[in-house]
Coordinates of C-alpha atoms and ligand atoms in Angstrom, one line a residue:
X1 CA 0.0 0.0 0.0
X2 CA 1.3 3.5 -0.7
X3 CA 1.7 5.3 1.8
X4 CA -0.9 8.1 2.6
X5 CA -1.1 10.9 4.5
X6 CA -4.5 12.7 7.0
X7 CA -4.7 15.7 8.0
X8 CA -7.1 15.9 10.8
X9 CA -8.9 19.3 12.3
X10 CA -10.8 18.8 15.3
X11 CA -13.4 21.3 16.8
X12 CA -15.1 21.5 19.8
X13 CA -14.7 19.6 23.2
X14 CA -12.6 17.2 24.8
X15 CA -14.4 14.4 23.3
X16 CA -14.1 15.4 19.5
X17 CA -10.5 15.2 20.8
X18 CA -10.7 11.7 21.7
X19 CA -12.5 11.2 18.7
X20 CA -10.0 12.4 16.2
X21 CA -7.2 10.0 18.1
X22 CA -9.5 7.0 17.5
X23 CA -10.2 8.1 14.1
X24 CA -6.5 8.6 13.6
X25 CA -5.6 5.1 15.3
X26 CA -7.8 3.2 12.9
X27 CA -6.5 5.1 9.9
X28 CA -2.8 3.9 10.7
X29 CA -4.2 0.4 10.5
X30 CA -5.9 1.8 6.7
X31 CA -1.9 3.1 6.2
X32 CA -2.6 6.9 7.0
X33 CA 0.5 8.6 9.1
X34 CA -0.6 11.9 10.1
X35 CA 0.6 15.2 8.6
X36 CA -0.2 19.0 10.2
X37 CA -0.4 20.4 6.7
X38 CA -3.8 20.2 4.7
X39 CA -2.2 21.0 1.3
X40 CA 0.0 17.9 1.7
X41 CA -2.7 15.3 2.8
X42 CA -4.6 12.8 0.6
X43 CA -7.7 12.5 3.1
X44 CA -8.7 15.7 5.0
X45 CA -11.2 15.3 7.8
X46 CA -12.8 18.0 10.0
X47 CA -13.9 17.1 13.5
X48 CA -16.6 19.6 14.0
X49 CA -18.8 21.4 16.9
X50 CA -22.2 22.1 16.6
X51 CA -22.9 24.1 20.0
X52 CA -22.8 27.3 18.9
X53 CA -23.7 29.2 16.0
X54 CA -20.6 30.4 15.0
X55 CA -18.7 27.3 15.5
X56 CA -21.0 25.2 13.2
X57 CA -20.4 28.1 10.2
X58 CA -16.2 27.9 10.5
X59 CA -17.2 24.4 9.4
X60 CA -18.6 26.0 6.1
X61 CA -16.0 28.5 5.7
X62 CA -12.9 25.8 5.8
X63 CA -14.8 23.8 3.3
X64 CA -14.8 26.8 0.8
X65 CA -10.7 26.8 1.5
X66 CA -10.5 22.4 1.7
X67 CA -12.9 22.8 -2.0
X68 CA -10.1 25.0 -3.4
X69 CA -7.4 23.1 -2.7
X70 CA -8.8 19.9 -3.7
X71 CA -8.6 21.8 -7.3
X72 CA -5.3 23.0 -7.1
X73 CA -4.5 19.3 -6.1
X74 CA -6.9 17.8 -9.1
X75 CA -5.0 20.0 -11.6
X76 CA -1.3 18.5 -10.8
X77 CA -3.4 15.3 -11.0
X78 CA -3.6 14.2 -7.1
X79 CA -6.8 13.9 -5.4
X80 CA -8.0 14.5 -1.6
X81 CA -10.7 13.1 -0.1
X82 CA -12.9 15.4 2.3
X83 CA -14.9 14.5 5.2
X84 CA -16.9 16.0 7.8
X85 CA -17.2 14.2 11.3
X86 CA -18.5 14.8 14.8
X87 CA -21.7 17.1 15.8
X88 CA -22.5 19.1 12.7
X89 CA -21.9 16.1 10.6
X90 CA -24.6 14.4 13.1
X91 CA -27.2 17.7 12.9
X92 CA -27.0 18.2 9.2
X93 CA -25.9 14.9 7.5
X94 CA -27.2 14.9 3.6
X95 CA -27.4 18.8 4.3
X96 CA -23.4 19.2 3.9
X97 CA -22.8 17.2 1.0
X98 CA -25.7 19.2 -0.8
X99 CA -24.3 22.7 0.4
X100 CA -20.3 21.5 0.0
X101 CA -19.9 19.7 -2.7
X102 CA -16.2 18.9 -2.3
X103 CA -17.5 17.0 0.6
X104 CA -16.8 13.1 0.0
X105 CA -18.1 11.8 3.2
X106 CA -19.9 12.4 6.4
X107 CA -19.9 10.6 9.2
X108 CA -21.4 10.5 12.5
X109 CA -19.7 10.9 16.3
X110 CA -21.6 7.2 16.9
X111 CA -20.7 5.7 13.4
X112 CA -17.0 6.8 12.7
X113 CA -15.9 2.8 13.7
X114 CA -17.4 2.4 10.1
X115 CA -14.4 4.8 8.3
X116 CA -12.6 2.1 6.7
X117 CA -16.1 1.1 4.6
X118 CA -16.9 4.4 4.2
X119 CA -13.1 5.3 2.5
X120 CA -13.6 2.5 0.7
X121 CA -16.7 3.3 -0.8
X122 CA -15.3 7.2 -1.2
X123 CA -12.3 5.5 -3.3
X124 CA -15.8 3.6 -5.7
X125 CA -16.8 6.6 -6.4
X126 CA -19.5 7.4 -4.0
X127 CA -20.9 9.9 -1.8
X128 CA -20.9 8.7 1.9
X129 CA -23.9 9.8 4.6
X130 CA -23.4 7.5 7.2
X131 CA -25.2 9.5 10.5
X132 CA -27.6 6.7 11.0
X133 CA -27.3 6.0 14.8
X134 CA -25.5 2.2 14.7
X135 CA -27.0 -0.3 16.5
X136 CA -23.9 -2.2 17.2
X137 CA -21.2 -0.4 19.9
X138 CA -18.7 1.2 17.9
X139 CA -16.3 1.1 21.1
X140 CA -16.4 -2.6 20.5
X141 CA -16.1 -2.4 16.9
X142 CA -12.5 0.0 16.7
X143 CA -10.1 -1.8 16.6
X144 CA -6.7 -1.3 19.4
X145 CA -4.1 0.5 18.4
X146 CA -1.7 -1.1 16.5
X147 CA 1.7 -1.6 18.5
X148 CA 3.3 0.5 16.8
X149 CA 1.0 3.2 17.1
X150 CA 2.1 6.8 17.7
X151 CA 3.3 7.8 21.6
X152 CA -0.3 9.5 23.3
X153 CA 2.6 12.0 25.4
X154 CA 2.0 11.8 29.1
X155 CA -1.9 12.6 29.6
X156 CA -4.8 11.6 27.6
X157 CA -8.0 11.1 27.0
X158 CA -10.6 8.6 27.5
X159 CA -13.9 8.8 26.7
X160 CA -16.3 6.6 29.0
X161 CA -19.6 8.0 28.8
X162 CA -21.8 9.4 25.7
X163 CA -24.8 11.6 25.1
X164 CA -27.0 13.3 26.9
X165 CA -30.8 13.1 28.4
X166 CA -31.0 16.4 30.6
X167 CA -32.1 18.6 27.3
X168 CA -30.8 21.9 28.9
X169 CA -33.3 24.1 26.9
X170 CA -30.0 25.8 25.1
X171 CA -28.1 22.9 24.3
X172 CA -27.9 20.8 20.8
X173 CA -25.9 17.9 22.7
X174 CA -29.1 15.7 23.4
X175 CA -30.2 15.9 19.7
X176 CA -26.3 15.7 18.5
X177 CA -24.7 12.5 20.7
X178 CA -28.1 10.7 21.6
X179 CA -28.9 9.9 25.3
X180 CA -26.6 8.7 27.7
X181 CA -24.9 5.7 27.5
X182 CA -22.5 4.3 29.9
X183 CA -19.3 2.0 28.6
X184 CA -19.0 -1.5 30.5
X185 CA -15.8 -1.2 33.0
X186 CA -14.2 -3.9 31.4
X187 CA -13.8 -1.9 28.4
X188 CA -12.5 1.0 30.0
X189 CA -9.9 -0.7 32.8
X190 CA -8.1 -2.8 29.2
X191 CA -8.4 0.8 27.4
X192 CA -7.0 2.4 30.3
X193 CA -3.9 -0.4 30.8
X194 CA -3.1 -0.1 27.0
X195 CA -2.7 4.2 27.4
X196 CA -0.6 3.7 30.4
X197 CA 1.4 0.9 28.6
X198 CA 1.9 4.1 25.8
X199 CA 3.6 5.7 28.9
X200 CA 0.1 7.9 29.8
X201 CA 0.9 8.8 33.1
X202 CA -2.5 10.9 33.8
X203 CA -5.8 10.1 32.3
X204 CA -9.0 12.4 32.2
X205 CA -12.4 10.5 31.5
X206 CA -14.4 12.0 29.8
X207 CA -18.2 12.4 28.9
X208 CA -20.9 15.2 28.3
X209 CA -22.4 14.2 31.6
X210 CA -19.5 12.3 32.5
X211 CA -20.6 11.7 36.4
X212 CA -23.9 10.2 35.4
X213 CA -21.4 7.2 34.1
X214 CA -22.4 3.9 35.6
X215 CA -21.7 0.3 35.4
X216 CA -21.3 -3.5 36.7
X217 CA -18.2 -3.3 38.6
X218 CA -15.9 -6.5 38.9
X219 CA -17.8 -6.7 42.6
X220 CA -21.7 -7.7 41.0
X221 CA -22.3 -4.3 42.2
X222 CA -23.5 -1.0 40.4
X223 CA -21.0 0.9 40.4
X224 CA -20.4 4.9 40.0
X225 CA -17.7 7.3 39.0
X226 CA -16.1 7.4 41.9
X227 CA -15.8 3.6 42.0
X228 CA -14.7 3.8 38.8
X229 CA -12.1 6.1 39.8
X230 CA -10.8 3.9 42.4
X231 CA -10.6 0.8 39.8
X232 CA -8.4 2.6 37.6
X233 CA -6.8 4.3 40.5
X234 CA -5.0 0.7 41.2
X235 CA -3.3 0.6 37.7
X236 CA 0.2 0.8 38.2
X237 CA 2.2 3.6 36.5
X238 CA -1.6 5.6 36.2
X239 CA -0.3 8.9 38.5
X240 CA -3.1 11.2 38.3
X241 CA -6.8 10.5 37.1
X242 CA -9.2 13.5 36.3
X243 CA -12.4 13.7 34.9
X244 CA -14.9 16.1 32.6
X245 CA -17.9 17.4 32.4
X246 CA -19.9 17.4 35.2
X247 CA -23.3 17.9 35.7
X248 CA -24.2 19.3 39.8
X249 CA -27.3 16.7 39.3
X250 CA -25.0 13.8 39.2
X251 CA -22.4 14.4 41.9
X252 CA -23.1 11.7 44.2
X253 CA -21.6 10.6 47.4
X254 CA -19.3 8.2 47.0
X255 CA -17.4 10.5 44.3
X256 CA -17.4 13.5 46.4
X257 CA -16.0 10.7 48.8
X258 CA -13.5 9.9 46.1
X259 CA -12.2 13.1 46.2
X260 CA -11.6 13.0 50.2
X261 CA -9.9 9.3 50.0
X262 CA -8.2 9.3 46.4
X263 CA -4.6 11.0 46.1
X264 CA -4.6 9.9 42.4
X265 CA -7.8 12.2 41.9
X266 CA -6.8 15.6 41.2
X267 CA -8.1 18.4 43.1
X268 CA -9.7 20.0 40.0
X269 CA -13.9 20.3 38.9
X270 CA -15.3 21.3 35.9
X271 CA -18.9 21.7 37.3
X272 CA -21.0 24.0 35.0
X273 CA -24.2 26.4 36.4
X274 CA -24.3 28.2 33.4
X275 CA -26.7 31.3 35.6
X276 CA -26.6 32.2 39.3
X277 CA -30.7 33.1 38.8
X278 CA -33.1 30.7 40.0
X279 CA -35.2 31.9 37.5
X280 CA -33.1 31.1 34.8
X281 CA -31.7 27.9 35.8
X282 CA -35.3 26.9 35.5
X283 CA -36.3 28.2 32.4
X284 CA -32.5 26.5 31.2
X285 CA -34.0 23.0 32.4
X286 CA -31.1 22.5 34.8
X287 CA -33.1 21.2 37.7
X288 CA -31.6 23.0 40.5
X289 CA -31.5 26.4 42.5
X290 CA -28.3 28.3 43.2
X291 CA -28.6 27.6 46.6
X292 CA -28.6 23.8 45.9
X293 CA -25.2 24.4 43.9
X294 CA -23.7 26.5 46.4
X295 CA -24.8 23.8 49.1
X296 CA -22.9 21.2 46.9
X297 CA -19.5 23.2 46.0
X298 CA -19.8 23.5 50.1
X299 CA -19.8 19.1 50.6
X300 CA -17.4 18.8 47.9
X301 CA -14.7 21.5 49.8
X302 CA -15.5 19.9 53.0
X303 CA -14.6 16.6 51.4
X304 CA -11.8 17.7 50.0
X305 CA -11.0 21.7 51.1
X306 CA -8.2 22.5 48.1
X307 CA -9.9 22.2 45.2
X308 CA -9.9 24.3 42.5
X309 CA -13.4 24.8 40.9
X310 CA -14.2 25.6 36.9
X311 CA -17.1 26.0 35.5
X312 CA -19.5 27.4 32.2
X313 CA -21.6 30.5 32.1
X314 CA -24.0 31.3 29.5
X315 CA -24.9 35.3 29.2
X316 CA -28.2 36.6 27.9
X317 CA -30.1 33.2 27.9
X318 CA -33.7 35.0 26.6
X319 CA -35.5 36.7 29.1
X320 CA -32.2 37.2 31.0
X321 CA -32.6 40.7 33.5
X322 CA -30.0 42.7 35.0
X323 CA -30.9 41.5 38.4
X324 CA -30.3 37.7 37.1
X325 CA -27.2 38.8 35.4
X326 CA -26.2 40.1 38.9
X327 CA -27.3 36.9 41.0
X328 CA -24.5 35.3 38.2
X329 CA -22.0 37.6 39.0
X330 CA -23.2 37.3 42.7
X331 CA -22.6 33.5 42.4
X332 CA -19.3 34.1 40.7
X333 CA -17.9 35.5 44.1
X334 CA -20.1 33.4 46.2
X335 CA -17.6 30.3 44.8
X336 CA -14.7 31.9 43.9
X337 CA -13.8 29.9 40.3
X338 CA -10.0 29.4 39.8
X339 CA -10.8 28.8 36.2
X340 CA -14.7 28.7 33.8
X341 CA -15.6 29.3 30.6
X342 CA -18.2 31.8 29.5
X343 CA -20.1 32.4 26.6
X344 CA -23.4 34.7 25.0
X345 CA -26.4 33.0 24.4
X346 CA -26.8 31.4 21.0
X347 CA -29.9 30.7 19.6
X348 CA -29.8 26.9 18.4
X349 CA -32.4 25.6 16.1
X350 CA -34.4 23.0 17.2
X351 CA -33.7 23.9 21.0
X352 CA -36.8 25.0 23.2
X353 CA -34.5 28.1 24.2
X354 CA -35.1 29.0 20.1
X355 CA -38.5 29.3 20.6
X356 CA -38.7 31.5 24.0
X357 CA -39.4 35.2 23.3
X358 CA -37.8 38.0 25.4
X359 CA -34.4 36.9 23.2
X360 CA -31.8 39.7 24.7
X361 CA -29.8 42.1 22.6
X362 CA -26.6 41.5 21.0
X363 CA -25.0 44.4 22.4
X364 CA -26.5 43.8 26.3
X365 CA -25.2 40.5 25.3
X366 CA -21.8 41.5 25.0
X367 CA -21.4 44.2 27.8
X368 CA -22.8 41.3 30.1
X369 CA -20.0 39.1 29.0
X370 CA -17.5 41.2 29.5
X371 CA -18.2 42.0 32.7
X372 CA -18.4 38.2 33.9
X373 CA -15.1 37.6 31.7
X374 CA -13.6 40.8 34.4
X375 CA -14.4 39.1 37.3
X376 CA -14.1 35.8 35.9
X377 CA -10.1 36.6 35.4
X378 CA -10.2 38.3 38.6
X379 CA -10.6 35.4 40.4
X380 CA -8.0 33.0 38.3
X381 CA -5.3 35.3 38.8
X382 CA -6.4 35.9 43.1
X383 CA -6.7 31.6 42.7
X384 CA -2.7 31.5 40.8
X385 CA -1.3 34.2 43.0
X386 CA -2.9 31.6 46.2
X387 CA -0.5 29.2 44.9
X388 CA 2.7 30.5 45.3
X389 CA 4.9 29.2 48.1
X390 CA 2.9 26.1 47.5
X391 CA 5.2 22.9 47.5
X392 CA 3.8 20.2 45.1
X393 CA 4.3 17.0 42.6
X394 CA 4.5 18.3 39.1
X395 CA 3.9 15.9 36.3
X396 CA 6.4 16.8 33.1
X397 CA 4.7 16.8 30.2
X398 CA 6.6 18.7 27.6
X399 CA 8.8 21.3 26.6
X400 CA 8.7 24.7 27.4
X401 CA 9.2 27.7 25.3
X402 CA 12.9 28.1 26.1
X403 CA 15.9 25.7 26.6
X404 CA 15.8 23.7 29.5
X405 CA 12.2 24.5 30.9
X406 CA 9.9 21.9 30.9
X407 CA 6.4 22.7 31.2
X408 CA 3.6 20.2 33.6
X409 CA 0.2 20.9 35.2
X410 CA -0.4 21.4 39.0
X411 CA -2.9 19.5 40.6
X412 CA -5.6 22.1 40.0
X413 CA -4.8 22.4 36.0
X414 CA -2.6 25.2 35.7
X415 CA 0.2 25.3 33.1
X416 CA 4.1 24.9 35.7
X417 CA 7.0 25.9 33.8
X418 CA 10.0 24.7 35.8
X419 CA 13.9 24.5 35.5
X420 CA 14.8 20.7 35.1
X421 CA 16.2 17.9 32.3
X422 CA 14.1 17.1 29.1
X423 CA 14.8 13.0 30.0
X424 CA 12.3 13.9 32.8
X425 CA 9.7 14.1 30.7
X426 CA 6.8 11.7 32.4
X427 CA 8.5 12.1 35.7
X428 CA 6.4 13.6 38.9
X429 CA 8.7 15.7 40.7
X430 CA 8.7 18.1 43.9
X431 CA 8.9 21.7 43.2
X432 CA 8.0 24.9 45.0
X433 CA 5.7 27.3 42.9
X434 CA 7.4 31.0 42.9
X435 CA 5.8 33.2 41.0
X436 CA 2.1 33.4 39.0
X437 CA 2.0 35.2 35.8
X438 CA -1.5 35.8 33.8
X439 CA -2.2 32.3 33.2
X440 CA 1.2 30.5 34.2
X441 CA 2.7 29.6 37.0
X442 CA 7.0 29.4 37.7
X443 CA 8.3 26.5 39.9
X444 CA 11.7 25.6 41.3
X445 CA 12.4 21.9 41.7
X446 CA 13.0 20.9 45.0
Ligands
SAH501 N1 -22.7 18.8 29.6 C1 -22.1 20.0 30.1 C2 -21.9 21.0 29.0 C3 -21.6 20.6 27.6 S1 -21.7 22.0 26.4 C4 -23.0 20.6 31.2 O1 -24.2 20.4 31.2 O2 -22.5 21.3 32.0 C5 -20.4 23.0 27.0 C6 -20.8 24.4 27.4 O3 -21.2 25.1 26.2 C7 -22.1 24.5 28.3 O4 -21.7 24.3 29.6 C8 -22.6 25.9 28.0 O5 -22.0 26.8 28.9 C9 -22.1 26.2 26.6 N2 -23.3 26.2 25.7 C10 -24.0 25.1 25.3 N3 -25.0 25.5 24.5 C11 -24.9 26.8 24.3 C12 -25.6 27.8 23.6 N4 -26.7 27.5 22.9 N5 -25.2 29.1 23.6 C13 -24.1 29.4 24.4 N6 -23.4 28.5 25.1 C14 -23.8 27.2 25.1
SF4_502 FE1 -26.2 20.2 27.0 FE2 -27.4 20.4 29.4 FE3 -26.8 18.0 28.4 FE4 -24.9 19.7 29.3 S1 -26.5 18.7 30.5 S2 -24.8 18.5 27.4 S3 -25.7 21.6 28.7 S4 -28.3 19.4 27.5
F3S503 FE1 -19.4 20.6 20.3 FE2 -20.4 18.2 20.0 FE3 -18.6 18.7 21.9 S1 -21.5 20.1 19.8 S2 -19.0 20.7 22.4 S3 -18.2 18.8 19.7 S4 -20.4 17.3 22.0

């Protein structure tokens, strides 16, 4: 076989991240080796985001630039196959292929175990849809990485929950990744061996509501994430185990207790509210007060008093008043976020919130997120500066910018740049954090 060369683009969250590794693994077996430039690549594919507006149209917009150089490529008489994967591929299906024509094949975030059929049949001459939800679990159907497989570097990903059934009345996940589905603990303790086999020394599970994964543990018993967490927690060589996105409804006991008894879970949450307003939170579907969050963050610092809080915040949901805006920002201070992620209302087709009238005002829009985004980086930089003086183990995960520096994460997700030997890399070593700066920290080794 000749060899052949992808170039993948991935969009989105953490999970079209993990996707785009699969997809890669299993197009190593088809003999693809991976190349960072598009122009060079005989199959380009785009792992794209549906969740807001303007992230489903740069899908559109790099399809005019992929359709352009599939010409330029045609006329020195090459060819490059194009294909669209993950959530907009999912919402619009047929609807790319008739609005980019350069567009060989689409294919779904629950149907991309079918790729090699779907190149195949790309290579006949045909026009691949293939968003059909599979009947048949596609985690069982990918194949392991070869042995030879590329090095994952020292964390990764590993996706062990799908979908979504809490229809947020903003959110296109539900309609995009299909209802929650939970992958057997078997299959996630051999996936889990093989990364740290790879020399993964840190793993971060992932899933849109990743705490509502459940399963048969080895004991007969149901088990939740926080069992889970402890299972994998006993892999040798597995340092640090984190885990993303949360939803407040599914933090349960025993992993808030996981937190308290678990070194190997980091002291880190992602736990969206999205509004501080009761009022809001209930016409977003989320199913509980402010007071019930803020009564939560409170069991979870008890159980486990240093860690560092994240979360999502969604600006100008319709009907949104100053006074609710204010109850966000109130909420903001009330927890005191070393790190979130915030963003204006957009109005997704097909969601309930599309419907709702009362939509608010670009420009209100924009002068609300800004002020969240102040206070937002307020806090991250009061949370950094809290760290200095702090002795801790830093993972090293890569290079830094300048010779000699390698850079890691702390235990609550910020970037450490540190002084120390490139062999190190994959090594957890002592070090003293000295100085924060914007979004970095500076650590001595000890
Ligand atoms: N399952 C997670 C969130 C997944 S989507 C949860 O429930 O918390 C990631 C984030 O995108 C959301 O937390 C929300 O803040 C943001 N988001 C989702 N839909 C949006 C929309 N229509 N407009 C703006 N932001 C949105
Ligand atoms: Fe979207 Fe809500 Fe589901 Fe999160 S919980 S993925 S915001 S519907
Ligand atoms: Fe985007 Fe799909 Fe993730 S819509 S945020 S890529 S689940």
């Amino acid at each position: 076989m000749a060899p052949r060369k992808v170039f993948v683009k991935t969009y989105g969250c953490q999970m079209n991240v993990y996707d785009s590794e699969r997809m890669t693994d299993s197009l190593a077996r088809e003999g693809y080796t991976p190349t960072d430039r598009p122009d060079d690549a005989d199959l380009v594919l785009i792992n794209t985001c549906h969740i807001r507006e303007r992230a489903a149209e740069k899908v559109y917009s790099e399809l005019g630039r992929l359709r352009d150089m599939k010409a330029e490529r045609a006329a020195e008489g090459r060819t490059m196959a194009i294909g669209v994967a993950g959530c907009v591929a999912q919402a619009e299906g047929e609807e790319i292929v008739r609005r980019a024509p350069a567009v060989d094949f689409v294919i779904g975030p629950q149907t991309y175990h079918r790729l090699p059929q779907a190149l195949k049949r790309v290579s006949a001459g045909e026009r691949v849809v293939e968003t059909e939800y599979a009947v048949e679990d596609k985690f069982a159907h990918l194949p392991a990485p070869a042995k030879d497989a590329p090095k994952r570097g020292v964390s990764a990903f590993l996706t062990v929950q799908e979908g979504c059934d809490k229809f947020c009345t903003f959110c296109v996940v539900p309609y995009t990744r299909g209802s929650e589905v939970s992958r057997p603990v078997g299959q996630i303790v051999a996936e889990a061996e093989r990364l740290v086999e790879r020399g993964v020394r840190e793993i971060t599970l992932l899933g849109q509501n990743v705490n509502a994964w459940h399963g048969k543990g080895a004991d007969g018993r149901e088990w939740g994430l926080g069992e889970l967490c402890h299972r994998l927690a006993n892999i040798d060589g597995l340092e640090r185990i984190r885990y993303t996105t949360s939803h407040p409804r599914d933090m349960d006991d025993s992993l808030i207790a996981a937190h308290r008894d678990l070194p190997e879970l980091m002291p880190y949450l992602h736990l969206p509210v999205q509004s501080g307003s009761d009022r809001i939170l209930k016409a977003m579907n989320r199913h509980h007060t402010a007071r019930e969050y803020l009564d939560l963050i409170e069991r979870i610092r008890t159980a486990r008093p240093d860690i560092a809080m994240s979360g999502d915040f969604i600006v100008g949901f319709p009907g949104e008043s100053e006074a609710d805006f204010e109850a966000t920002l109130g909420m903001v201070d009330a927890v005191g976020y070393a790190s979130a992620f915030s963003f204006k209302y957009s109005t997704r087709p097909g969601t309930p919130g599309a419907e709702l009238a009362d939509q608010v005002p670009e420009a209100v829009k924009s002068e609300r997120l800004q002020r969240l985004q102040t206070k937002l980086a307020e806090h991250q930089r009061r949370f950094a500066e809290g760290c200095v003086g702090k002795r801790i183990d830093l993972l090293l995960e890569k290079p830094g910018r300048h010779e000699g520096q390698i850079v890691g994460r702390s235990p609550w997700l910020q970037p450490v740049v540190v002084e120390a030997r490139s062999s190190r890399i994959g090594d957890t070593i002592p070090v003293e954090i000295v100085r924060a700066v914007s979004n970095s920290l500076f650590a001595e080794a000890l």
